[in-house]
Amino acid sequence: MDALPDISPFQRRLEELDAQMAEPSFYANQRRAAETTREQQQLRKLVDDHRTFTQVERELVEANLLAKEGSGPADMRKLAAEEIPELERRARELRETILLAMIPPEASDSRNTVMEIRAGTGGDEAALFAAELFRCYQKYADSQGWKIQPMSSSYSDRGGLREVSFLVTGTDVYKQLKWESGVHRVQRVPVTEASGRIHTSTITVAVLPEAEEVDIQINPQDLEITVARASGPGGQGVNTTDSAVQIIHKPTGLIVKCADERSQIKNKASAMTVLRSRLLKLKEDEEKARYAAERKNQIGSGDRSERIRTYNFPQNRVTDHRIGLTLHGLPQIMEGAIGPLIEGLQKAHYEERLAALEGRSYELVKPSAELG
């Protein structure tokens, strides 16, 4: 079995974190304290697993030697031979766990997430499916213990969603939902189709790591902010005040609209959250583009022009084209059971990163609490 990368950089980092957590002022910054604690716990488990792996390897060598020796009690040789398969299994599992833990964390994985769903080609059918996919994500968020905060929405005449944006808060939200970014295609017979002909529609999903003011500095002079009377579902009071907010970021041309709240202040705060998140995503995409040529096969590039998934209702299946994964049981998936799709994408991504990691010396990359 190939040797693991050097554990010493992780041990040194763990010692640094232990020292930081022992300082009296450690909890003065709650966010930084939470991130440091989480990193410390992950490194502690990695170091403990590495120690266990070393012990299992030692036991495996001893068992092999004992089983092959020509002398000694026969029952001892037999017992050693019986232990070898279990020790080999434990060594393989520990090795994979350790390698995965050694992969540098992506800076945005622990962040909350802004999601935007927009109806694409297909008219009313696309808007109806956008509403169904929004409900699917709500169900999945509930299953993960996350919370969803609607930020802006626009409804079609038939009750679908032309577009909706919402904030998802919880643990490792972006780490799981980032794979949803792209073009989703639906194939089914619309309720309005008398001939029973299958239609193909598309919607786009954007997944943005939530940005804070420390991540993205926005010059107020770069913003054009306008207010208007809100319209659409929202209760009797929604149309009585100029509460809807539109923000244009002049350097990039990004436009954000928020109108779901009755308060202009709350809508402006939501719009700024979306704008910062979009700008952060642009910044991350620019950084990724610098080495995209070296990672042509990267899973989930986030390119919104890429068709990532097809929902085929007549055949009761969902296919994720990035990894060639097809699942049946479409009704259950639309009820929020998208975990197997996310897990499949994560596994493919990890396997690619493991292949790059194995057999190389490893230098610890410390996770960044803030993106400058």
C-alpha positions as a Markdown table, in Angstrom:
| # | Residue | x | y | z |
|---|---|---|---|---|
| 1 | Met | 0.0 | 0.0 | 0.0 |
| 2 | Asp | 1.4 | 3.4 | -1.0 |
| 3 | Ala | 2.6 | 5.7 | 1.7 |
| 4 | Leu | 0.4 | 8.5 | 2.9 |
| 5 | Pro | 1.5 | 12.2 | 2.5 |
| 6 | Asp | 3.5 | 13.6 | 5.4 |
| 7 | Ile | 1.2 | 14.3 | 8.4 |
| 8 | Ser | 3.6 | 16.7 | 10.1 |
| 9 | Pro | 2.2 | 19.9 | 8.5 |
| 10 | Phe | -1.3 | 19.0 | 9.9 |
| 11 | Gln | 0.2 | 18.3 | 13.3 |
| 12 | Arg | 1.9 | 21.7 | 13.4 |
| 13 | Arg | -1.3 | 23.4 | 12.3 |
| 14 | Leu | -3.3 | 21.6 | 15.0 |
| 15 | Glu | -0.8 | 22.8 | 17.6 |
| 16 | Glu | -1.2 | 26.4 | 16.3 |
| 17 | Leu | -5.0 | 26.1 | 16.7 |
| 18 | Asp | -4.8 | 24.6 | 20.2 |
| 19 | Ala | -2.6 | 27.6 | 21.2 |
| 20 | Gln | -5.1 | 30.1 | 19.7 |
| 21 | Met | -8.0 | 28.5 | 21.5 |
| 22 | Ala | -6.2 | 28.7 | 24.8 |
| 23 | Glu | -5.9 | 32.5 | 24.5 |
| 24 | Pro | -8.3 | 34.6 | 26.7 |
| 25 | Ser | -9.5 | 36.7 | 23.8 |
| 26 | Phe | -10.3 | 33.7 | 21.6 |
| 27 | Tyr | -14.1 | 34.1 | 21.7 |
| 28 | Ala | -14.1 | 37.9 | 21.1 |
| 29 | Asn | -14.8 | 37.2 | 17.4 |
| 30 | Gln | -17.6 | 34.6 | 17.4 |
| 31 | Arg | -17.4 | 33.9 | 13.7 |
| 32 | Arg | -13.7 | 33.4 | 13.7 |
| 33 | Ala | -13.9 | 31.3 | 16.9 |
| 34 | Ala | -16.5 | 29.0 | 15.3 |
| 35 | Glu | -14.4 | 28.5 | 12.1 |
| 36 | Thr | -11.2 | 27.9 | 14.2 |
| 37 | Thr | -13.0 | 25.4 | 16.4 |
| 38 | Arg | -14.4 | 23.5 | 13.4 |
| 39 | Glu | -10.9 | 23.4 | 11.7 |
| 40 | Gln | -9.4 | 22.2 | 15.0 |
| 41 | Gln | -11.9 | 19.4 | 15.3 |
| 42 | Gln | -11.3 | 18.2 | 11.8 |
| 43 | Leu | -7.5 | 18.3 | 12.2 |
| 44 | Arg | -7.8 | 16.4 | 15.5 |
| 45 | Lys | -9.8 | 13.6 | 13.8 |
| 46 | Leu | -7.3 | 13.5 | 10.9 |
| 47 | Val | -4.3 | 13.2 | 13.3 |
| 48 | Asp | -6.1 | 10.5 | 15.4 |
| 49 | Asp | -7.1 | 8.6 | 12.2 |
| 50 | His | -3.5 | 8.8 | 11.0 |
| 51 | Arg | -2.3 | 7.3 | 14.3 |
| 52 | Thr | -4.8 | 4.5 | 14.1 |
| 53 | Phe | -3.8 | 3.8 | 10.5 |
| 54 | Thr | -0.2 | 3.5 | 11.5 |
| 55 | Gln | -1.2 | 1.0 | 14.2 |
| 56 | Val | -3.3 | -1.0 | 11.9 |
| 57 | Glu | -0.5 | -1.2 | 9.3 |
| 58 | Arg | 1.9 | -2.4 | 12.0 |
| 59 | Glu | -0.6 | -5.1 | 13.0 |
| 60 | Leu | -1.1 | -6.1 | 9.4 |
| 61 | Val | 2.7 | -6.5 | 8.9 |
| 62 | Glu | 2.9 | -8.7 | 12.1 |
| 63 | Ala | -0.1 | -10.8 | 11.0 |
| 64 | Asn | 1.4 | -11.4 | 7.6 |
| 65 | Leu | 4.8 | -12.4 | 9.1 |
| 66 | Leu | 3.1 | -14.8 | 11.6 |
| 67 | Ala | 0.9 | -16.4 | 9.0 |
| 68 | Lys | 3.9 | -17.1 | 6.7 |
| 69 | Glu | 6.2 | -18.5 | 9.3 |
| 70 | Gly | 6.9 | -22.2 | 9.0 |
| 71 | Ser | 7.4 | -22.6 | 12.7 |
| 72 | Gly | 5.1 | -21.8 | 15.7 |
| 73 | Pro | 1.8 | -23.1 | 16.7 |
| 74 | Ala | -0.6 | -23.9 | 13.8 |
| 75 | Asp | -3.5 | -22.3 | 15.6 |
| 76 | Met | -1.6 | -19.0 | 15.9 |
| 77 | Arg | -0.8 | -19.0 | 12.2 |
| 78 | Lys | -4.4 | -19.7 | 11.3 |
| 79 | Leu | -5.7 | -16.9 | 13.6 |
| 80 | Ala | -3.2 | -14.5 | 12.0 |
| 81 | Ala | -4.3 | -15.5 | 8.5 |
| 82 | Glu | -8.0 | -14.9 | 9.5 |
| 83 | Glu | -7.2 | -11.4 | 10.8 |
| 84 | Ile | -5.5 | -10.2 | 7.6 |
| 85 | Pro | -8.6 | -9.5 | 5.5 |
| 86 | Glu | -10.2 | -7.4 | 8.2 |
| 87 | Leu | -7.0 | -5.5 | 8.8 |
| 88 | Glu | -6.6 | -4.8 | 5.1 |
| 89 | Arg | -10.2 | -3.5 | 4.9 |
| 90 | Arg | -9.6 | -1.2 | 7.9 |
| 91 | Ala | -6.4 | 0.1 | 6.4 |
| 92 | Arg | -8.0 | 0.8 | 3.1 |
| 93 | Glu | -10.9 | 2.7 | 4.7 |
| 94 | Leu | -8.7 | 4.7 | 7.0 |
| 95 | Arg | -6.4 | 5.6 | 4.1 |
| 96 | Glu | -9.2 | 6.9 | 2.0 |
| 97 | Thr | -10.6 | 8.9 | 5.0 |
| 98 | Ile | -7.2 | 10.4 | 5.7 |
| 99 | Leu | -6.6 | 11.4 | 2.1 |
| 100 | Leu | -10.0 | 13.0 | 1.9 |
| 101 | Ala | -9.3 | 15.0 | 5.1 |
| 102 | Met | -6.0 | 16.1 | 3.7 |
| 103 | Ile | -7.6 | 17.8 | 0.7 |
| 104 | Pro | -7.5 | 21.5 | 1.3 |
| 105 | Pro | -11.0 | 22.9 | 2.0 |
| 106 | Glu | -12.5 | 25.2 | -0.5 |
| 107 | Ala | -12.8 | 28.7 | 1.0 |
| 108 | Ser | -16.6 | 29.1 | 0.4 |
| 109 | Asp | -17.8 | 25.6 | 1.4 |
| 110 | Ser | -18.9 | 26.5 | 4.8 |
| 111 | Arg | -20.8 | 29.6 | 3.7 |
| 112 | Asn | -24.5 | 30.2 | 3.5 |
| 113 | Thr | -25.8 | 30.4 | 0.0 |
| 114 | Val | -27.9 | 32.6 | -2.2 |
| 115 | Met | -29.8 | 30.7 | -4.9 |
| 116 | Glu | -31.5 | 32.1 | -8.0 |
| 117 | Ile | -33.9 | 30.1 | -10.2 |
| 118 | Arg | -35.0 | 31.5 | -13.5 |
| 119 | Ala | -37.4 | 30.1 | -16.1 |
| 120 | Gly | -35.6 | 29.6 | -19.4 |
| 121 | Thr | -37.0 | 28.2 | -22.7 |
| 122 | Gly | -40.5 | 26.7 | -22.5 |
| 123 | Gly | -42.8 | 29.6 | -21.4 |
| 124 | Asp | -45.4 | 28.7 | -18.8 |
| 125 | Glu | -44.1 | 25.1 | -18.5 |
| 126 | Ala | -40.6 | 26.4 | -17.6 |
| 127 | Ala | -42.1 | 28.7 | -15.0 |
| 128 | Leu | -44.1 | 25.8 | -13.5 |
| 129 | Phe | -41.0 | 23.6 | -13.3 |
| 130 | Ala | -39.0 | 26.4 | -11.7 |
| 131 | Ala | -41.7 | 26.5 | -8.9 |
| 132 | Glu | -41.4 | 22.8 | -8.5 |
| 133 | Leu | -37.6 | 22.8 | -8.3 |
| 134 | Phe | -37.8 | 25.7 | -5.7 |
| 135 | Arg | -40.1 | 23.5 | -3.6 |
| 136 | Cys | -37.7 | 20.6 | -4.1 |
| 137 | Tyr | -34.8 | 22.7 | -2.7 |
| 138 | Gln | -37.1 | 23.8 | 0.2 |
| 139 | Lys | -37.8 | 20.1 | 1.1 |
| 140 | Tyr | -34.1 | 19.2 | 0.9 |
| 141 | Ala | -33.1 | 22.2 | 3.1 |
| 142 | Asp | -35.7 | 21.0 | 5.7 |
| 143 | Ser | -34.1 | 17.6 | 5.7 |
| 144 | Gln | -30.7 | 19.1 | 6.3 |
| 145 | Gly | -31.9 | 21.4 | 9.1 |
| 146 | Trp | -31.3 | 24.5 | 7.0 |
| 147 | Lys | -33.4 | 27.6 | 6.8 |
| 148 | Ile | -34.7 | 29.3 | 3.7 |
| 149 | Gln | -35.3 | 33.1 | 3.5 |
| 150 | Pro | -37.1 | 34.2 | 0.3 |
| 151 | Met | -35.6 | 37.4 | -1.1 |
| 152 | Ser | -37.3 | 38.1 | -4.4 |
| 153 | Ser | -39.8 | 36.4 | -6.7 |
| 154 | Ser | -41.8 | 36.9 | -9.9 |
| 155 | Tyr | -44.8 | 34.7 | -10.6 |
| 156 | Ser | -46.3 | 33.7 | -14.0 |
| 157 | Asp | -50.0 | 33.9 | -14.8 |
| 158 | Arg | -50.4 | 30.1 | -14.3 |
| 159 | Gly | -48.8 | 30.1 | -10.8 |
| 160 | Gly | -45.3 | 29.2 | -11.8 |
| 161 | Leu | -42.1 | 31.2 | -11.0 |
| 162 | Arg | -40.5 | 33.4 | -13.7 |
| 163 | Glu | -37.6 | 33.8 | -11.2 |
| 164 | Val | -37.0 | 33.5 | -7.5 |
| 165 | Ser | -34.0 | 34.2 | -5.3 |
| 166 | Phe | -33.6 | 33.0 | -1.7 |
| 167 | Leu | -31.0 | 32.7 | 1.0 |
| 168 | Val | -30.2 | 29.2 | 2.5 |
| 169 | Thr | -28.5 | 29.3 | 5.9 |
| 170 | Gly | -27.0 | 26.3 | 7.8 |
| 171 | Thr | -24.0 | 24.1 | 8.1 |
| 172 | Asp | -21.9 | 23.5 | 4.9 |
| 173 | Val | -24.7 | 24.8 | 2.7 |
| 174 | Tyr | -22.5 | 25.9 | -0.3 |
| 175 | Lys | -20.5 | 22.7 | -0.1 |
| 176 | Gln | -23.6 | 20.7 | -1.1 |
| 177 | Leu | -25.6 | 23.1 | -3.2 |
| 178 | Lys | -22.8 | 24.4 | -5.4 |
| 179 | Trp | -23.3 | 21.4 | -7.7 |
| 180 | Glu | -26.8 | 22.7 | -8.6 |
| 181 | Ser | -25.5 | 25.6 | -10.6 |
| 182 | Gly | -26.3 | 25.3 | -14.3 |
| 183 | Val | -29.1 | 24.6 | -16.8 |
| 184 | His | -31.7 | 22.1 | -15.7 |
| 185 | Arg | -33.8 | 20.5 | -18.5 |
| 186 | Val | -37.3 | 19.0 | -18.0 |
| 187 | Gln | -39.0 | 16.7 | -20.5 |
| 188 | Arg | -42.7 | 15.9 | -19.9 |
| 189 | Val | -46.2 | 16.4 | -21.2 |
| 190 | Pro | -47.6 | 19.8 | -20.0 |
| 191 | Val | -51.1 | 19.9 | -18.5 |
| 192 | Thr | -52.1 | 22.2 | -21.3 |
| 193 | Glu | -51.0 | 19.8 | -24.0 |
| 194 | Ala | -54.1 | 18.1 | -25.4 |
| 195 | Ser | -52.2 | 15.9 | -27.9 |
| 196 | Gly | -50.0 | 14.3 | -25.2 |
| 197 | Arg | -46.8 | 15.5 | -26.9 |
| 198 | Ile | -43.6 | 15.7 | -24.8 |
| 199 | His | -42.2 | 19.2 | -24.4 |
| 200 | Thr | -38.7 | 20.1 | -23.4 |
| 201 | Ser | -38.1 | 23.2 | -21.2 |
| 202 | Thr | -35.1 | 24.6 | -19.3 |
| 203 | Ile | -34.5 | 26.6 | -16.2 |
| 204 | Thr | -31.2 | 28.1 | -14.9 |
| 205 | Val | -30.0 | 27.8 | -11.4 |
| 206 | Ala | -27.3 | 30.1 | -9.9 |
| 207 | Val | -25.7 | 29.2 | -6.6 |
| 208 | Leu | -23.7 | 31.9 | -4.9 |
| 209 | Pro | -21.7 | 31.7 | -1.7 |
| 210 | Glu | -23.1 | 34.4 | 0.6 |
| 211 | Ala | -20.7 | 37.3 | 0.8 |
| 212 | Glu | -20.2 | 39.8 | 3.6 |
| 213 | Glu | -19.0 | 43.3 | 3.7 |
| 214 | Val | -15.5 | 42.2 | 4.6 |
| 215 | Asp | -15.3 | 40.0 | 1.5 |
| 216 | Ile | -16.4 | 42.5 | -1.1 |
| 217 | Gln | -15.9 | 46.3 | -0.8 |
| 218 | Ile | -18.6 | 48.2 | -2.7 |
| 219 | Asn | -18.2 | 51.9 | -3.5 |
| 220 | Pro | -21.6 | 53.6 | -2.9 |
| 221 | Gln | -20.9 | 55.8 | -5.9 |
| 222 | Asp | -20.9 | 52.7 | -8.1 |
| 223 | Leu | -24.5 | 51.9 | -7.2 |
| 224 | Glu | -27.7 | 53.2 | -8.8 |
| 225 | Ile | -30.6 | 52.5 | -6.4 |
| 226 | Thr | -34.2 | 53.0 | -7.3 |
| 227 | Val | -37.4 | 52.2 | -5.4 |
| 228 | Ala | -40.9 | 51.3 | -6.8 |
| 229 | Arg | -44.2 | 50.0 | -5.7 |
| 230 | Ala | -44.1 | 46.3 | -5.2 |
| 231 | Ser | -46.5 | 44.0 | -7.1 |
| 232 | Gly | -47.6 | 40.4 | -7.0 |
| 233 | Pro | -48.3 | 38.0 | -4.1 |
| 234 | Gly | -47.5 | 39.3 | -0.7 |
| 235 | Gly | -50.6 | 40.3 | 1.1 |
| 236 | Gln | -52.8 | 43.4 | 1.2 |
| 237 | Gly | -50.1 | 45.8 | 2.3 |
| 238 | Val | -47.6 | 44.9 | -0.4 |
| 239 | Asn | -48.8 | 47.6 | -2.8 |
| 240 | Thr | -49.3 | 50.5 | -0.4 |
| 241 | Thr | -45.7 | 51.7 | -0.2 |
| 242 | Asp | -42.7 | 52.1 | -2.4 |
| 243 | Ser | -40.9 | 49.1 | -0.9 |
| 244 | Ala | -39.4 | 47.4 | -4.0 |
| 245 | Val | -35.7 | 48.1 | -4.5 |
| 246 | Gln | -33.6 | 47.8 | -7.6 |
| 247 | Ile | -29.8 | 48.1 | -7.4 |
| 248 | Ile | -27.6 | 48.5 | -10.4 |
| 249 | His | -23.8 | 48.0 | -10.0 |
| 250 | Lys | -22.5 | 50.2 | -12.7 |
| 251 | Pro | -18.9 | 48.8 | -13.1 |
| 252 | Thr | -20.3 | 45.3 | -13.8 |
| 253 | Gly | -23.8 | 46.0 | -15.0 |
| 254 | Leu | -25.3 | 43.6 | -12.4 |
| 255 | Ile | -28.9 | 44.3 | -11.6 |
| 256 | Val | -30.6 | 43.1 | -8.4 |
| 257 | Lys | -34.3 | 43.5 | -7.5 |
| 258 | Cys | -35.9 | 42.6 | -4.2 |
| 259 | Ala | -39.5 | 43.2 | -3.3 |
| 260 | Asp | -40.7 | 40.3 | -1.1 |
| 261 | Glu | -40.6 | 42.3 | 2.1 |
| 262 | Arg | -42.9 | 45.2 | 2.9 |
| 263 | Ser | -40.0 | 47.2 | 4.3 |
| 264 | Gln | -37.8 | 49.1 | 1.8 |
| 265 | Ile | -34.9 | 48.9 | 4.3 |
| 266 | Lys | -35.2 | 45.1 | 4.4 |
| 267 | Asn | -35.5 | 44.8 | 0.7 |
| 268 | Lys | -32.4 | 47.0 | 0.2 |
| 269 | Ala | -30.5 | 44.8 | 2.7 |
| 270 | Ser | -31.6 | 41.7 | 0.8 |
| 271 | Ala | -30.6 | 43.2 | -2.5 |
| 272 | Met | -27.1 | 44.1 | -1.2 |
| 273 | Thr | -26.7 | 40.6 | 0.1 |
| 274 | Val | -27.4 | 39.2 | -3.4 |
| 275 | Leu | -25.2 | 41.8 | -5.1 |
| 276 | Arg | -22.2 | 41.0 | -2.8 |
| 277 | Ser | -22.7 | 37.3 | -3.4 |
| 278 | Arg | -22.8 | 37.8 | -7.2 |
| 279 | Leu | -19.7 | 39.9 | -7.0 |
| 280 | Leu | -17.9 | 37.3 | -4.9 |
| 281 | Lys | -18.9 | 34.6 | -7.3 |
| 282 | Leu | -17.5 | 36.7 | -10.2 |
| 283 | Lys | -14.3 | 37.1 | -8.3 |
| 284 | Glu | -14.0 | 33.3 | -7.6 |
| 285 | Asp | -14.8 | 32.5 | -11.2 |
| 286 | Glu | -12.0 | 34.8 | -12.4 |
| 287 | Glu | -9.6 | 33.1 | -10.1 |
| 288 | Lys | -10.7 | 29.7 | -11.3 |
| 289 | Ala | -10.3 | 30.7 | -14.9 |
| 290 | Arg | -6.6 | 31.3 | -14.4 |
| 291 | Tyr | -6.0 | 27.6 | -14.0 |
| 292 | Ala | -9.1 | 26.2 | -15.8 |
| 293 | Ala | -6.8 | 24.8 | -18.6 |
| 294 | Glu | -5.2 | 22.5 | -16.0 |
| 295 | Arg | -8.6 | 21.3 | -14.7 |
| 296 | Lys | -10.6 | 20.7 | -18.0 |
| 297 | Asn | -12.4 | 17.8 | -16.4 |
| 298 | Gln | -13.4 | 19.5 | -13.2 |
| 299 | Ile | -16.9 | 18.5 | -12.0 |
| 300 | Gly | -19.4 | 21.3 | -11.6 |
| 301 | Ser | -17.6 | 24.3 | -13.2 |
| 302 | Gly | -20.7 | 26.4 | -12.4 |
| 303 | Asp | -21.0 | 27.5 | -16.1 |
| 304 | Arg | -24.7 | 28.4 | -16.3 |
| 305 | Ser | -24.7 | 27.7 | -20.1 |
| 306 | Glu | -23.9 | 24.1 | -19.4 |
| 307 | Arg | -26.8 | 21.6 | -19.4 |
| 308 | Ile | -26.1 | 19.7 | -16.2 |
| 309 | Arg | -29.2 | 17.6 | -15.6 |
| 310 | Thr | -32.3 | 16.2 | -17.3 |
| 311 | Tyr | -35.6 | 15.4 | -15.5 |
| 312 | Asn | -37.5 | 13.0 | -17.8 |
| 313 | Phe | -41.0 | 12.5 | -16.4 |
| 314 | Pro | -42.3 | 9.9 | -18.9 |
| 315 | Gln | -39.4 | 7.6 | -18.2 |
| 316 | Asn | -39.4 | 8.4 | -14.4 |
| 317 | Arg | -35.7 | 9.2 | -14.3 |
| 318 | Val | -33.2 | 12.0 | -13.6 |
| 319 | Thr | -29.8 | 12.0 | -15.3 |
| 320 | Asp | -26.8 | 14.2 | -14.3 |
| 321 | His | -24.8 | 14.6 | -17.4 |
| 322 | Arg | -21.6 | 15.6 | -15.6 |
| 323 | Ile | -21.0 | 12.2 | -14.1 |
| 324 | Gly | -23.4 | 10.1 | -16.2 |
| 325 | Leu | -25.5 | 9.2 | -13.1 |
| 326 | Thr | -29.1 | 8.2 | -13.8 |
| 327 | Leu | -31.6 | 7.7 | -11.0 |
| 328 | His | -35.2 | 6.5 | -11.1 |
| 329 | Gly | -38.0 | 7.5 | -8.8 |
| 330 | Leu | -38.5 | 11.1 | -10.1 |
| 331 | Pro | -41.5 | 11.9 | -7.8 |
| 332 | Gln | -39.4 | 11.2 | -4.7 |
| 333 | Ile | -36.5 | 13.3 | -6.1 |
| 334 | Met | -38.9 | 16.2 | -6.7 |
| 335 | Glu | -39.9 | 15.9 | -3.0 |
| 336 | Gly | -36.4 | 16.8 | -2.0 |
| 337 | Ala | -34.6 | 13.5 | -2.2 |
| 338 | Ile | -31.6 | 14.9 | -4.2 |
| 339 | Gly | -29.0 | 13.6 | -1.7 |
| 340 | Pro | -27.8 | 10.8 | -4.0 |
| 341 | Leu | -27.2 | 13.2 | -6.8 |
| 342 | Ile | -25.2 | 15.6 | -4.6 |
| 343 | Glu | -23.3 | 12.6 | -3.1 |
| 344 | Gly | -22.4 | 11.3 | -6.5 |
| 345 | Leu | -21.1 | 14.6 | -7.6 |
| 346 | Gln | -19.1 | 15.1 | -4.4 |
| 347 | Lys | -17.6 | 11.6 | -4.8 |
| 348 | Ala | -16.5 | 12.2 | -8.4 |
| 349 | His | -15.0 | 15.5 | -7.3 |
| 350 | Tyr | -13.2 | 13.9 | -4.4 |
| 351 | Glu | -11.9 | 11.1 | -6.5 |
| 352 | Glu | -10.4 | 13.5 | -9.0 |
| 353 | Arg | -8.7 | 15.5 | -6.2 |
| 354 | Leu | -7.5 | 12.2 | -4.5 |
| 355 | Ala | -5.9 | 11.1 | -7.8 |
| 356 | Ala | -4.0 | 14.4 | -7.8 |
| 357 | Leu | -3.0 | 14.1 | -4.1 |
| 358 | Glu | -1.9 | 10.5 | -4.0 |
| 359 | Gly | 1.9 | 9.9 | -4.3 |
| 360 | Arg | 2.7 | 13.6 | -3.8 |
| 361 | Ser | 4.3 | 15.4 | -1.0 |
| 362 | Tyr | 1.7 | 17.6 | 0.6 |
| 363 | Glu | 1.9 | 21.2 | 1.9 |
| 364 | Leu | -1.0 | 22.3 | 4.1 |
| 365 | Val | -3.1 | 25.1 | 2.8 |
| 366 | Lys | -4.7 | 26.9 | 5.6 |
| 367 | Pro | -8.4 | 27.7 | 5.1 |
| 368 | Ser | -9.1 | 31.4 | 4.8 |
| 369 | Ala | -11.8 | 32.9 | 7.0 |
| 370 | Glu | -12.2 | 35.9 | 4.7 |
| 371 | Leu | -11.7 | 36.5 | 1.0 |
| 372 | Gly | -9.8 | 39.6 | 0.4 |
